[in-house]
Tab-separated table of C-alpha atoms in Angstrom:
chain	number	residue	atom	x	y	z
W	1	MET	CA	-11.191	161.910	-76.459
W	2	LYS	CA	-9.887	160.366	-73.218
W	3	ILE	CA	-10.216	162.356	-70.002
W	4	CYS	CA	-8.859	161.182	-66.638
W	5	ILE	CA	-10.422	162.732	-63.514
W	6	ILE	CA	-8.560	162.125	-60.236
W	7	ASP	CA	-10.355	163.551	-57.194
W	8	ASP	CA	-11.255	162.003	-53.841
W	9	ASP	CA	-14.606	163.844	-53.846
W	10	GLU	CA	-17.047	161.690	-55.838
W	11	SER	CA	-19.562	164.529	-56.111
W	12	LYS	CA	-16.936	166.849	-57.607
W	13	ARG	CA	-15.898	164.184	-60.116
W	14	GLY	CA	-19.522	163.942	-61.211
W	15	GLN	CA	-19.805	167.725	-61.627
W	16	ILE	CA	-16.638	167.839	-63.730
W	17	ALA	CA	-17.843	164.992	-65.966
W	18	ALA	CA	-21.187	166.768	-66.418
W	19	ILE	CA	-19.419	169.960	-67.561
W	20	VAL	CA	-17.456	168.020	-70.179
W	21	ARG	CA	-20.563	166.223	-71.449
W	22	GLU	CA	-22.345	169.563	-71.970
W	23	ILE	CA	-19.749	170.853	-74.411
W	24	SER	CA	-18.360	167.682	-76.043
W	25	ASP	CA	-19.692	165.745	-79.051
W	26	GLY	CA	-20.390	162.578	-77.069
W	27	SER	CA	-17.169	160.765	-78.005
W	28	VAL	CA	-15.433	161.448	-74.666
W	29	ARG	CA	-14.473	158.479	-72.508
W	30	PHE	CA	-13.948	159.108	-68.794
W	31	PHE	CA	-11.496	157.389	-66.453
W	32	GLU	CA	-12.020	158.222	-62.776
W	33	GLY	CA	-9.993	157.667	-59.628
W	34	ALA	CA	-9.752	158.936	-56.042
W	35	SER	CA	-6.047	158.734	-55.171
W	36	VAL	CA	-2.460	159.168	-56.304
W	37	ASN	CA	-2.246	155.401	-56.715
W	38	ALA	CA	-5.179	155.472	-59.172
W	39	ALA	CA	-3.398	158.183	-61.191
W	40	ARG	CA	-0.223	156.070	-61.282
W	41	GLN	CA	-2.137	153.056	-62.587
W	42	TYR	CA	-3.922	155.005	-65.310
W	43	LEU	CA	-0.911	156.977	-66.553
W	44	LYS	CA	1.360	153.953	-66.509
W	45	ASP	CA	0.268	152.880	-69.989
W	46	THR	CA	-2.618	155.096	-71.176
W	47	LYS	CA	-2.358	158.292	-73.205
W	48	PHE	CA	-4.923	160.881	-72.095
W	49	ASP	CA	-5.978	164.024	-73.896
W	50	LEU	CA	-6.696	165.679	-70.557
W	51	LEU	CA	-5.893	164.980	-66.906
W	52	ILE	CA	-7.968	166.852	-64.305
W	53	ILE	CA	-6.391	166.284	-60.890
W	54	ASP	CA	-7.136	167.528	-57.378
W	55	ILE	CA	-4.107	169.142	-55.738
W	56	ALA	CA	-4.938	167.618	-52.336
W	57	LEU	CA	-5.077	163.844	-52.750
W	58	PRO	CA	-4.621	160.740	-50.610
W	59	ASN	CA	-1.935	158.271	-51.642
W	60	TYR	CA	-4.471	155.435	-51.625
W	61	ASP	CA	-8.254	155.190	-51.739
W	62	ARG	CA	-10.099	155.918	-48.477
W	63	GLU	CA	-7.024	157.486	-46.827
W	64	GLU	CA	-6.839	161.082	-45.612
W	65	PRO	CA	-5.706	163.482	-48.362
W	66	GLU	CA	-2.227	165.004	-48.416
W	67	LEU	CA	-2.431	168.743	-49.061
W	68	THR	CA	0.022	168.519	-51.952
W	69	GLY	CA	-0.583	164.887	-52.970
W	70	GLY	CA	-1.675	165.772	-56.494
W	71	ILE	CA	1.128	168.191	-57.279
W	72	ASP	CA	3.674	165.795	-55.753
W	73	PHE	CA	2.462	163.145	-58.195
W	74	LEU	CA	2.802	165.559	-61.119
W	75	ASP	CA	6.396	166.263	-60.049
W	76	GLU	CA	6.996	162.519	-59.934
W	77	MET	CA	5.485	162.151	-63.408
W	78	VAL	CA	7.858	164.783	-64.816
W	79	ARG	CA	10.962	163.416	-63.076
W	80	ALA	CA	10.491	159.665	-63.326
W	81	GLY	CA	9.771	159.332	-67.024
W	82	ARG	CA	7.814	156.118	-66.505
W	83	PHE	CA	4.370	157.613	-67.024
W	84	VAL	CA	2.566	158.595	-70.242
W	85	THR	CA	2.256	162.376	-70.058
W	86	PRO	CA	-1.249	163.711	-70.886
W	87	ASP	CA	-1.585	166.323	-73.612
W	88	HIS	CA	-3.202	168.762	-71.163
W	89	ILE	CA	-3.335	168.986	-67.367
W	90	ILE	CA	-5.743	170.968	-65.201
W	91	GLY	CA	-5.286	171.122	-61.437
W	92	ILE	CA	-8.226	171.841	-59.170
W	93	THR	CA	-8.392	172.687	-55.473
W	94	ALA	CA	-10.785	174.194	-52.973
W	95	HIS	CA	-7.977	175.478	-50.702
W	96	GLU	CA	-6.963	179.118	-51.218
W	97	GLU	CA	-3.476	178.656	-49.784
W	98	ILE	CA	-2.800	175.594	-51.951
W	99	PHE	CA	-4.126	177.412	-55.011
W	100	SER	CA	-1.745	180.336	-54.478
W	101	GLY	CA	1.247	178.078	-53.881
W	102	ALA	CA	0.567	175.799	-56.857
W	103	ALA	CA	-0.158	178.553	-59.390
W	104	SER	CA	3.517	179.290	-60.124
W	105	ARG	CA	4.388	175.579	-60.384
W	106	PHE	CA	1.554	174.965	-62.851
W	107	GLY	CA	2.412	178.095	-64.828
W	108	ALA	CA	6.021	176.951	-65.245
W	109	GLU	CA	4.817	173.728	-66.898
W	110	LEU	CA	2.125	175.509	-68.974
W	111	TRP	CA	-0.544	173.643	-67.028
W	112	SER	CA	-3.804	175.220	-65.850
W	113	ILE	CA	-5.221	175.444	-62.348
W	114	VAL	CA	-8.796	176.190	-61.234
W	115	ARG	CA	-10.005	177.252	-57.788
W	116	TYR	CA	-13.027	175.110	-56.844
W	117	ASP	CA	-15.858	176.846	-54.960
W	118	PRO	CA	-19.146	174.927	-54.656
W	119	ARG	CA	-21.013	178.189	-53.909
W	120	SER	CA	-19.967	179.808	-57.202
W	121	ILE	CA	-20.288	179.047	-60.904
W	122	GLU	CA	-17.028	180.851	-61.718
W	123	TRP	CA	-14.943	177.665	-61.395
W	124	LYS	CA	-17.338	175.846	-63.760
W	125	GLU	CA	-17.054	178.625	-66.345
W	126	ARG	CA	-13.239	178.637	-66.164
W	127	LEU	CA	-13.073	174.860	-66.452
W	128	GLN	CA	-15.565	174.876	-69.320
W	129	SER	CA	-13.612	177.572	-71.167
W	130	LYS	CA	-10.366	175.610	-70.843
W	131	ILE	CA	-11.921	172.357	-72.050
W	132	GLN	CA	-13.585	174.119	-74.982
W	133	HIS	CA	-10.175	175.440	-75.997
W	134	ILE	CA	-8.692	171.928	-75.836
W	135	LEU	CA	-11.534	170.583	-77.982
W	136	ARG	CA	-11.091	173.369	-80.551
W	137	VAL	CA	-7.373	172.662	-80.806
W	138	LYS	CA	-7.969	168.941	-81.105
W	139	ASN	CA	-10.616	169.367	-83.813
W	140	SER	CA	-8.384	171.734	-85.790
W	141	LEU	CA	-5.798	168.988	-86.332
W	142	PRO	CA	-7.373	166.770	-89.003
W	143	SER	CA	-4.183	164.779	-89.545
W	144	GLU	CA	-3.862	163.811	-85.886
W	145	ARG	CA	-4.194	160.066	-85.307
W	146	SER	CA	-7.012	159.152	-82.926
W	147	SER	CA	-6.903	156.401	-80.343
W	148	TYR	CA	-9.135	154.086	-82.408
W	149	ASP	CA	-7.426	151.037	-83.848
W	150	LEU	CA	-10.304	149.715	-85.949
W	151	GLY	CA	-13.388	151.143	-87.606
W	152	ILE	CA	-15.936	148.554	-88.751
W	153	VAL	CA	-18.853	148.969	-91.156
W	154	VAL	CA	-21.600	146.375	-91.538
W	155	ALA	CA	-24.535	146.376	-93.946
W	156	LEU	CA	-27.110	144.233	-92.137
W	157	LYS	CA	-28.314	144.084	-88.551
W	158	ASN	CA	-28.990	140.375	-88.779
W	159	PRO	CA	-26.689	138.512	-88.999
W	160	GLU	CA	-23.722	140.876	-89.516
W	161	PHE	CA	-24.138	143.512	-86.787
W	162	ASP	CA	-25.419	140.916	-84.318
W	163	ALA	CA	-22.319	138.789	-84.905
W	164	LEU	CA	-20.097	141.745	-83.974
W	165	MET	CA	-22.093	142.510	-80.844
W	166	ASP	CA	-21.601	138.882	-79.752
W	167	LEU	CA	-17.873	139.577	-79.359
W	168	LYS	CA	-16.913	140.217	-75.716
W	169	TRP	CA	-15.562	143.649	-76.551
W	170	ASP	CA	-17.282	145.792	-73.890
W	171	TRP	CA	-19.625	147.536	-76.343
W	172	SER	CA	-21.267	150.877	-75.543
W	173	ARG	CA	-23.356	153.308	-77.614
W	174	ILE	CA	-21.751	156.567	-78.767
W	175	GLU	CA	-24.160	159.490	-78.982
W	176	ILE	CA	-23.154	162.051	-81.637
W	177	GLU	CA	-25.202	165.226	-81.660
W	178	GLY	CA	-26.758	165.955	-85.029
W	179	ASP	CA	-25.935	162.553	-86.536
W	180	PRO	CA	-28.842	160.088	-86.844
W	181	GLY	CA	-26.463	157.158	-87.311
W	182	GLN	CA	-25.835	154.601	-84.587
W	183	PHE	CA	-22.202	154.231	-83.522
W	184	TYR	CA	-20.838	151.764	-80.985
W	185	GLU	CA	-17.477	151.723	-79.267
W	186	GLY	CA	-15.735	148.573	-78.092
W	187	ARG	CA	-12.510	147.571	-76.367
W	188	PHE	CA	-10.587	144.350	-76.791
W	189	ALA	CA	-7.596	142.804	-75.045
W	190	ARG	CA	-4.515	141.854	-77.048
W	191	VAL	CA	-2.281	138.914	-76.194
W	192	ASP	CA	0.525	141.320	-75.243
W	193	GLY	CA	-1.669	142.817	-72.502
W	194	SER	CA	-2.465	146.074	-74.299
W	195	GLU	CA	-5.975	147.283	-75.057
W	196	GLY	CA	-7.416	147.978	-78.506
W	197	ARG	CA	-10.249	150.346	-79.328
W	198	VAL	CA	-12.862	149.921	-82.057
W	199	VAL	CA	-15.849	151.830	-83.418
W	200	VAL	CA	-18.703	150.177	-85.330
W	201	ALA	CA	-21.536	151.568	-87.437
W	202	ARG	CA	-24.235	149.953	-89.561
W	203	SER	CA	-25.227	151.248	-92.996
W	204	ALA	CA	-28.746	152.549	-93.449
W	205	SER	CA	-29.170	150.107	-96.328
W	206	MET	CA	-27.270	147.576	-98.399
W	207	GLY	CA	-25.086	148.750	-101.260
W	208	MET	CA	-22.035	150.831	-102.039
W	209	PRO	CA	-23.543	154.347	-101.649
W	210	SER	CA	-24.689	153.772	-98.065
W	211	ALA	CA	-21.489	151.891	-97.137
W	212	ALA	CA	-19.339	154.705	-98.556
W	213	VAL	CA	-21.215	157.314	-96.499
W	214	VAL	CA	-20.798	155.406	-93.235
W	215	ALA	CA	-17.160	154.545	-93.978
W	216	THR	CA	-16.400	158.206	-94.638
W	217	LYS	CA	-18.129	159.282	-91.410
W	218	ILE	CA	-16.066	156.822	-89.385
W	219	GLY	CA	-12.866	157.752	-91.164
W	220	LEU	CA	-13.240	161.506	-90.747
W	221	ARG	CA	-14.598	161.524	-87.196
W	222	PHE	CA	-12.726	158.656	-85.536
W	223	LYS	CA	-9.629	158.242	-87.769
W	224	PRO	CA	-9.038	154.532	-87.124
W	225	ARG	CA	-5.797	152.930	-88.261
W	226	VAL	CA	-7.736	150.292	-90.209
W	227	LEU	CA	-11.230	150.599	-91.701
W	228	CYS	CA	-12.859	147.170	-91.917
W	229	MET	CA	-16.012	145.458	-93.053
W	230	THR	CA	-17.345	142.062	-92.033
W	231	GLY	CA	-20.423	140.168	-93.145
W	232	ILE	CA	-21.593	137.866	-95.920
W	233	CYS	CA	-20.869	137.485	-99.622
W	234	ALA	CA	-21.475	135.212	-102.579
W	235	GLY	CA	-18.578	132.920	-103.414
W	236	VAL	CA	-17.551	131.465	-106.760
W	237	ARG	CA	-18.594	127.825	-106.845
W	238	GLY	CA	-15.565	125.564	-107.207
W	239	GLU	CA	-13.236	128.218	-105.766
W	240	THR	CA	-14.927	128.527	-102.379
W	241	ASN	CA	-17.191	126.523	-100.088
W	242	LEU	CA	-20.070	127.697	-97.931
W	243	GLY	CA	-18.674	129.106	-94.709
W	244	ASP	CA	-15.272	130.040	-96.150
W	245	VAL	CA	-13.969	133.529	-95.388
W	246	VAL	CA	-12.728	135.803	-98.180
W	247	ALA	CA	-10.431	138.816	-97.825
W	248	ALA	CA	-10.906	141.209	-100.736
W	249	ASN	CA	-7.663	141.796	-102.642
W	250	PRO	CA	-8.145	143.568	-104.951
W	251	THR	CA	-11.699	144.863	-105.053
W	252	TRP	CA	-13.507	146.738	-107.831
W	253	ASP	CA	-16.968	147.780	-109.042
W	254	TYR	CA	-18.030	145.236	-111.648
W	255	GLY	CA	-20.705	147.614	-112.974
W	256	SER	CA	-18.246	150.423	-113.735
W	257	GLY	CA	-17.909	150.954	-117.481
W	258	LYS	CA	-19.779	151.944	-120.600
W	259	TYR	CA	-22.658	150.321	-122.482
W	260	SER	CA	-22.469	150.725	-126.229
W	261	SER	CA	-23.264	148.809	-129.418
W	262	ASP	CA	-21.014	146.937	-131.801
W	263	LYS	CA	-21.210	147.263	-135.605
W	264	ASP	CA	-24.115	144.819	-135.706
W	265	GLY	CA	-26.087	146.782	-133.133
W	266	LYS	CA	-25.496	144.240	-130.381
W	267	GLU	CA	-25.129	145.601	-126.866
W	268	VAL	CA	-21.534	145.689	-125.606
W	269	PHE	CA	-20.265	146.475	-122.096
W	270	GLU	CA	-16.830	148.082	-121.949
W	271	GLN	CA	-15.254	147.717	-118.528
W	272	SER	CA	-13.679	150.662	-116.722
W	273	ASN	CA	-12.636	149.207	-113.374
W	274	TYR	CA	-10.562	150.863	-110.652
W	275	HIS	CA	-8.904	148.296	-108.406
W	276	PHE	CA	-7.869	148.775	-104.783
W	277	GLY	CA	-5.602	146.263	-103.050
W	278	LEU	CA	-4.585	145.483	-99.481
W	279	SER	CA	-1.538	147.035	-97.870
W	280	SER	CA	1.510	144.782	-97.681
W	281	ARG	CA	1.254	144.848	-93.874
W	282	ILE	CA	-2.279	143.477	-93.778
W	283	ARG	CA	-1.479	141.029	-96.558
W	284	GLY	CA	1.328	139.717	-94.358
W	285	LEU	CA	-1.041	139.259	-91.405
W	286	LEU	CA	-3.419	137.205	-93.536
W	287	GLU	CA	-0.876	134.880	-95.142
W	288	PRO	CA	-0.436	132.527	-92.135
W	289	LEU	CA	-4.221	132.011	-92.007
W	290	GLU	CA	-4.788	131.236	-95.685
W	291	GLY	CA	-6.234	127.866	-96.601
W	292	GLU	CA	-7.242	125.274	-94.026
W	293	THR	CA	-5.529	126.160	-90.743
W	294	GLU	CA	-5.844	125.279	-87.072
W	295	CYS	CA	-7.149	128.773	-86.373
W	296	LEU	CA	-10.003	128.406	-88.877
W	297	SER	CA	-10.744	124.928	-87.541
W	298	GLU	CA	-11.092	126.286	-84.002
W	299	ILE	CA	-13.333	129.104	-85.237
W	300	ARG	CA	-15.583	126.559	-86.929
W	301	LYS	CA	-15.771	124.397	-83.772
W	302	ARG	CA	-16.779	127.341	-81.577
W	303	PHE	CA	-19.875	128.188	-83.623
W	304	PRO	CA	-22.916	127.340	-81.454
W	305	GLY	CA	-25.280	126.541	-84.341
W	306	GLU	CA	-25.335	124.266	-87.365
W	307	ARG	CA	-22.028	124.298	-89.254
W	308	PRO	CA	-21.375	123.805	-92.973
W	309	GLU	CA	-20.388	120.297	-94.028
W	310	THR	CA	-17.012	121.417	-95.407
W	311	VAL	CA	-13.985	122.720	-93.512
W	312	THR	CA	-13.629	126.486	-93.188
W	313	ARG	CA	-10.838	128.142	-95.168
W	314	LEU	CA	-9.557	131.672	-95.666
W	315	HIS	CA	-9.049	132.974	-99.210
W	316	VAL	CA	-7.321	136.191	-100.219
W	317	GLY	CA	-8.103	137.243	-103.760
W	318	PRO	CA	-10.147	139.177	-106.338
W	319	PHE	CA	-13.477	140.403	-104.986
W	320	ALA	CA	-15.999	142.417	-107.017
W	321	SER	CA	-18.843	144.638	-105.810
W	322	GLY	CA	-22.054	145.669	-107.536
W	323	ALA	CA	-25.396	147.338	-107.019
W	324	ALA	CA	-27.719	144.327	-106.879
W	325	VAL	CA	-28.214	141.022	-105.079
W	326	ILE	CA	-27.257	138.305	-107.588
W	327	ALA	CA	-29.326	135.118	-107.737
W	328	ARG	CA	-28.466	133.856	-111.235
W	329	ALA	CA	-25.414	131.755	-112.025
W	330	GLU	CA	-24.997	133.223	-115.507
W	331	ILE	CA	-24.530	136.731	-114.066
W	332	MET	CA	-21.797	135.427	-111.786
W	333	GLN	CA	-20.084	133.999	-114.865
W	334	TRP	CA	-20.376	137.388	-116.628
W	335	ILE	CA	-18.660	139.046	-113.649
W	336	ARG	CA	-16.027	136.336	-113.605
W	337	ASN	CA	-15.151	137.202	-117.182
W	338	GLN	CA	-13.734	140.468	-115.771
W	339	ASN	CA	-11.159	138.524	-113.731
W	340	ARG	CA	-10.679	134.795	-114.199
W	341	LYS	CA	-9.366	134.481	-110.608
W	342	LEU	CA	-12.517	136.006	-109.066
W	343	ILE	CA	-13.343	134.462	-105.674
W	344	ALA	CA	-16.416	136.331	-104.448
W	345	ILE	CA	-18.813	139.243	-104.931
W	346	ASP	CA	-20.861	141.500	-102.665
W	347	MET	CA	-22.533	144.917	-102.676
W	348	GLU	CA	-20.175	147.002	-100.477
W	349	ALA	CA	-16.483	145.984	-100.386
W	350	HIS	CA	-15.326	148.362	-103.131
W	351	ALA	CA	-16.964	151.299	-101.315
W	352	ILE	CA	-14.886	150.665	-98.175
W	353	ALA	CA	-11.652	150.508	-100.175
W	354	CYS	CA	-12.554	153.617	-102.175
W	355	ALA	CA	-13.418	155.610	-99.033
W	356	VAL	CA	-10.043	154.735	-97.493
W	357	HIS	CA	-8.237	155.615	-100.712
W	358	GLU	CA	-9.817	159.098	-100.742
W	359	MET	CA	-9.449	159.743	-96.988
W	360	PRO	CA	-7.352	162.768	-95.940
W	361	PRO	CA	-4.345	162.214	-93.634
W	362	PRO	CA	-3.523	160.374	-91.466
W	363	SER	CA	-3.066	157.358	-93.722
W	364	MET	CA	-5.489	154.487	-93.248
W	365	GLU	CA	-5.635	150.838	-94.329
W	366	PHE	CA	-8.689	148.792	-95.268
W	367	LEU	CA	-9.680	145.167	-94.741
W	368	VAL	CA	-12.883	143.560	-96.006
W	369	LEU	CA	-13.582	140.068	-94.644
W	370	LYS	CA	-16.768	138.334	-95.796
W	371	GLY	CA	-18.079	134.829	-95.181
W	372	VAL	CA	-19.480	132.851	-98.126
W	373	SER	CA	-23.217	132.331	-97.582
W	374	ASP	CA	-24.258	131.342	-101.142
W	375	PHE	CA	-23.004	131.063	-104.709
W	376	ALA	CA	-25.015	133.923	-106.272
W	377	ASP	CA	-27.694	131.504	-107.424
W	378	GLU	CA	-31.274	130.770	-106.418
W	379	VAL	CA	-30.245	128.716	-103.347
W	380	LYS	CA	-29.887	130.923	-100.242
W	381	GLY	CA	-30.421	129.983	-96.573
W	382	ASP	CA	-30.495	131.665	-93.159
W	383	LYS	CA	-28.256	129.102	-91.441
W	384	GLU	CA	-25.516	129.677	-94.026
W	385	ARG	CA	-25.814	133.433	-93.505
W	386	ARG	CA	-25.445	133.124	-89.726
W	387	PHE	CA	-22.307	131.005	-89.942
W	388	ALA	CA	-20.770	133.186	-92.666
W	389	ALA	CA	-21.260	136.364	-90.628
W	390	TYR	CA	-19.903	134.651	-87.512
W	391	ALA	CA	-16.820	133.305	-89.329
W	392	SER	CA	-15.847	136.646	-90.874
W	393	THR	CA	-16.237	138.363	-87.507
W	394	ALA	CA	-14.212	135.663	-85.720
W	395	VAL	CA	-11.333	136.000	-88.195
W	396	LEU	CA	-11.297	139.770	-87.675
W	397	ALA	CA	-11.283	139.278	-83.891
W	398	HIS	CA	-8.343	136.862	-84.164
W	399	LEU	CA	-6.370	139.352	-86.253
W	400	ALA	CA	-7.121	142.184	-83.822
W	401	GLU	CA	-6.424	140.298	-80.600
W	402	ARG	CA	-3.533	138.070	-81.660
W	403	CYS	CA	-1.919	139.405	-84.817
W	404	GLY	CA	-1.551	143.151	-84.300
W	405	LEU	CA	-4.173	144.301	-86.775
């Protein structure tokens, strides 16, 4: 939830923010200003759930307030049509005469107004009641799209979560009452000048069950447009090289099926796979990056550590998930028998796709990007893991910042 507080009294702004924090779930982001000019800048291109504005405001910071500066700005906002109108507006003033004069104007627009009195708690209770109502209305609309562009799930702190935190995306911790999980919010700049918003959470453990739980939490609470996963995977030798990045399309659970016996009593595994594929939109974003491209070359060059000997490429193709870490080449071959075009395997990708598929409205897309750190054999190394996690994260960042993901 985005709340903009415009008041030239810093102490009052702090009191208002404290009231909101007491009754919110910790996902509120505050934007504060002290003048009409600050309100103009914020509402020029940002959609707010709630604007709380002082009726008496200066035109610019550190100037003397105009008695009707705030309401004059609201009139300008309605007339001009060049500002993004907040969903809810609450006016606040300490002046009795201004309060009486503004009440009819606010009532005509279905806005609210609160009389501020530092000697009383009545104004706090009225403001709290109004904000609680806004929160109840907002939470009762499960199909409403939130302001989050991306939700990202990772399975490991090192190197996957650490690689994400290395992005210059203005990360901050989100505290959610009653949820032991750790959620982080970030913001990134797009090439068109707009700002994107992202939420990240790490699974409690590796594997599809834990990934599905975290993906569902993010999807239901934050409703991102795209639910993503970055990290490391095992590639198919001969189809991929160490350090390559793989986008899962489609993904399935290679362990889904039935064990039985044939007529000779020999064990037989009968597959029962459910495949989930990328949306055509995301597939279109990936196509220009496939193979060996200048973008992937630049990503490889920027890595501060030891790089793989081969060039870095992006692959889009079949990607299977299972319940165990694989360190035997013959098991990889058994999985490959399920799809001869298999590129890579991991322990979580299918869970992300399945969670998105089962998510209630609004509709959501998924994208799993994993860097190849080994070939599901006995040879595994930390340096390969670090580069693979970095590369998958860098590709996601490129798509978000430059390609409209």
